[in-house]
C-alpha cells in the first residue's frame, strides 16, 4: 500500500493528451513539492518533473506537472509511442511514513 | 557525464548478508546526499535509505531498519548498503540515486542502472 495514490493504469492514442493523478496528504504533497519519474520498460527510473512543475533539460515540453492542495498531476500532451512507460510520483513526507514516499506507479499504454 | 553504477547483487539465502556498492563519477560525490531505492519484481518503487554528504544524517525505511546499514566513502566516490538478515521480501532491484536540492525542493537525479538482489533458498 503506497502512501501516495496513483491510478494503476492509463491509456491514450497518439497525439492525445493524458493526465495521471497523484493523491497524498497534508504531510507529504500538502506541504512539500512533488517529483515525477519515468521508467521505460527494462530501464532505471529517470527524473521527469521536479519541484511540482519544473522540467529537467532534455525533457520535452509535452510533459508538464501541477499541484493543488494534497494532489498533483502529470500531463502528457501530443502522446507518442515512446511515452509508453511507468510513471511514479514522489514527495518528502513529514510524518513517520518518510522521509520520501512514492506513488504505486501508473502504467501508461499508448494504443 | 554524471554516472552511478551499482554492483554487488546476487542470490543469497534467507538470513544471509550482502553488500551493495554504488560507484559515482562525473560529479563531486562528497557534496551530495545519496539514497538507495528498491523495486521488487513487478512492483513499484520503495525508498530504502538516505545518507547525507558528510554521513552525519542517516535515515532508513521501517522495513529495513536494524538490518540494513548505509555508508559512504567520499575518498573512493562510493556508496554502500550492507544488508543483513535478508528476507524473501527483500528481493528487488536496488538503485542508488543522487539527491538534488533547490529552494526547499529535493529530488533524485540521476539513478543508477540497478543491481538485482534475490533472496531465496
XYZ file of C-alpha atoms in Angstrom:
232
model
C 0.000 0.000 0.000
C 1.742 3.136 -1.227
C 1.474 6.396 0.719
C 0.772 8.325 -2.492
C -2.138 7.062 -4.599
C -1.940 6.791 -8.362
C -4.243 5.015 -10.820
C -2.609 1.710 -11.793
C -3.128 2.324 -15.494
C -3.800 4.984 -18.089
C -4.001 4.936 -21.848
C -4.330 7.142 -24.874
C -3.867 7.220 -28.595
C -1.014 9.016 -30.368
C -1.499 12.774 -30.292
C -3.910 12.716 -27.363
C -3.446 14.416 -24.011
C -3.294 12.171 -20.950
C -3.194 13.079 -17.279
C -2.023 10.964 -14.352
C -3.108 11.886 -10.842
C -1.255 11.506 -7.563
C -3.119 11.899 -4.292
C -1.455 12.369 -0.928
C -1.988 14.097 2.378
C -1.049 17.184 4.332
C 2.207 15.571 5.498
C 3.557 14.980 2.003
C 2.066 16.650 -1.084
C 0.205 19.179 1.039
C 3.414 20.602 2.478
C 6.187 19.570 0.088
C 6.962 19.603 -3.606
C 6.198 16.719 -5.938
C 8.516 14.975 -8.367
C 7.683 12.632 -11.220
C 9.832 9.800 -12.562
C 9.504 7.920 -15.826
C 10.560 4.290 -16.060
C 10.747 2.918 -19.568
C 10.451 -0.878 -19.860
C 13.518 -2.644 -18.518
C 15.320 0.540 -17.512
C 16.031 2.549 -14.380
C 13.747 5.415 -13.342
C 14.552 8.817 -14.792
C 13.627 12.252 -13.434
C 10.788 13.729 -15.480
C 9.412 16.635 -13.396
C 10.813 18.157 -10.214
C 9.550 20.774 -7.792
C 5.927 20.297 -8.953
C 6.297 21.674 -12.461
C 9.955 22.006 -13.468
C 11.350 20.057 -16.394
C 14.994 18.974 -16.407
C 16.893 19.833 -19.537
C 16.184 17.322 -22.256
C 12.620 16.571 -21.166
C 10.167 17.636 -23.898
C 7.682 20.373 -23.046
C 4.913 17.887 -23.835
C 5.350 16.844 -20.206
C 4.008 19.146 -17.510
C 3.283 18.906 -13.811
C 0.956 20.688 -11.450
C -0.015 20.579 -7.787
C -3.075 21.701 -5.879
C -3.575 21.073 -2.188
C -2.811 17.432 -1.453
C -2.918 16.261 -5.071
C -0.652 16.516 -8.073
C -0.968 15.714 -11.753
C 1.288 14.834 -14.639
C 0.038 15.788 -18.088
C 1.410 14.443 -21.332
C 0.256 16.178 -24.490
C 0.831 15.032 -28.059
C 1.186 11.452 -26.828
C 3.861 9.419 -28.587
C 4.520 5.692 -28.663
C 7.832 6.209 -26.845
C 5.913 7.638 -23.879
C 4.704 4.144 -23.016
C 6.227 3.627 -19.575
C 5.559 3.515 -15.852
C 5.224 6.879 -14.133
C 5.795 7.462 -10.423
C 5.085 10.485 -8.254
C 7.175 11.111 -5.149
C 7.404 13.603 -2.328
C 9.065 14.243 1.004
C 6.837 13.168 3.895
C 6.995 14.970 7.231
C 5.370 12.111 9.153
C 6.679 8.694 10.170
C 5.964 7.475 6.624
C 9.003 9.257 5.296
C 11.177 10.826 4.629
C 10.498 10.024 0.983
C 7.362 8.337 -0.296
C 6.386 7.134 -3.748
C 3.141 6.507 -5.526
C 2.385 2.968 -6.620
C 3.048 3.859 -10.235
C 0.858 4.257 -13.315
C 1.442 2.148 -16.392
C 0.777 4.283 -19.458
C -0.220 2.414 -22.598
C -0.192 4.123 -25.990
C -2.891 2.430 -28.025
C 28.922 12.621 -17.625
C 27.250 12.089 -14.263
C 27.048 8.354 -13.655
C 26.118 5.918 -10.909
C 26.964 2.236 -11.229
C 25.699 -0.322 -8.715
C 27.261 -3.706 -8.068
C 27.206 -6.494 -5.533
C 23.800 -8.002 -6.167
C 23.208 -11.715 -6.422
C 21.481 -14.751 -4.972
C 21.559 -15.147 -1.209
C 19.749 -17.437 1.197
C 17.243 -16.112 3.733
C 19.099 -14.884 6.779
C 22.207 -14.174 4.741
C 24.096 -10.962 4.059
C 25.108 -8.955 1.029
C 26.918 -5.666 0.481
C 25.921 -3.428 -2.379
C 28.175 -0.745 -3.824
C 27.450 2.302 -5.940
C 30.344 3.937 -7.782
C 29.863 7.591 -8.626
C 31.608 9.569 -11.339
C 31.268 12.844 -13.201
C 30.424 14.983 -10.171
C 31.780 15.951 -6.744
C 30.429 12.974 -4.825
C 31.311 14.413 -1.414
C 28.923 17.336 -1.961
C 25.774 15.287 -2.438
C 23.422 13.259 -0.284
C 22.573 9.817 -1.617
C 19.782 7.276 -1.402
C 19.009 3.641 -2.017
C 15.643 2.837 -3.600
C 14.423 -0.664 -4.406
C 11.871 -2.229 -6.711
C 10.518 -5.722 -6.118
C 9.754 -7.743 -9.267
C 6.678 -6.304 -10.967
C 6.158 -3.779 -8.170
C 6.640 -0.080 -7.609
C 9.482 1.931 -6.148
C 10.250 1.838 -2.421
C 12.666 4.245 -0.752
C 15.137 2.316 1.439
C 17.777 4.584 2.959
C 19.359 8.065 2.868
C 22.799 9.359 3.838
C 23.881 12.990 3.876
C 27.061 14.183 2.187
C 29.103 14.003 5.395
C 27.344 10.869 6.724
C 26.055 12.935 9.644
C 22.394 12.211 8.863
C 21.074 8.760 8.016
C 17.508 7.519 7.571
C 16.052 4.078 6.987
C 12.664 2.796 5.940
C 10.943 0.880 8.730
C 11.064 -2.270 6.580
C 14.882 -2.401 6.733
C 15.690 -0.617 9.997
C 18.023 -2.664 12.178
C 19.012 -4.956 9.300
C 20.499 -2.637 6.671
C 23.342 -0.139 7.095
C 24.077 2.650 4.639
C 27.555 4.154 4.435
C 29.795 6.054 2.056
C 33.471 6.630 1.345
C 33.891 10.080 -0.167
C 37.558 9.411 -0.910
C 36.508 6.484 -3.090
C 33.380 8.164 -4.531
C 31.375 5.210 -3.344
C 28.104 4.482 -1.593
C 27.354 1.198 0.173
C 24.435 -0.753 1.548
C 25.207 -3.574 3.971
C 22.207 -5.889 4.078
C 21.960 -8.446 6.892
C 19.260 -10.882 7.972
C 17.873 -10.855 4.466
C 14.286 -11.951 3.896
C 12.376 -13.145 0.860
C 10.646 -9.773 0.685
C 13.987 -8.010 0.223
C 14.197 -9.481 -3.274
C 14.361 -6.477 -5.579
C 16.423 -4.387 -7.918
C 18.326 -1.890 -5.784
C 19.041 1.547 -7.249
C 21.295 4.249 -5.890
C 20.227 7.823 -6.595
C 21.760 11.229 -6.005
C 19.761 13.904 -4.202
C 19.462 17.337 -5.751
C 18.242 20.338 -3.741
C 16.996 23.744 -4.742
C 14.925 26.345 -2.920
C 13.328 23.931 -0.486
C 12.742 21.185 -3.022
C 14.613 17.929 -3.400
C 14.586 15.182 -5.964
C 16.525 12.116 -7.131
C 18.733 12.571 -10.187
C 20.354 10.597 -11.625
C 19.642 6.973 -10.810
C 21.996 4.071 -11.364
C 21.094 1.129 -13.570
C 20.305 -1.054 -10.556
C 21.576 -4.344 -9.178
C 19.337 -7.363 -8.561
C 19.216 -8.981 -5.145
C 17.435 -12.333 -4.946
C 16.755 -13.850 -1.547
C 15.804 -17.498 -1.904
C 16.677 -20.909 -0.565
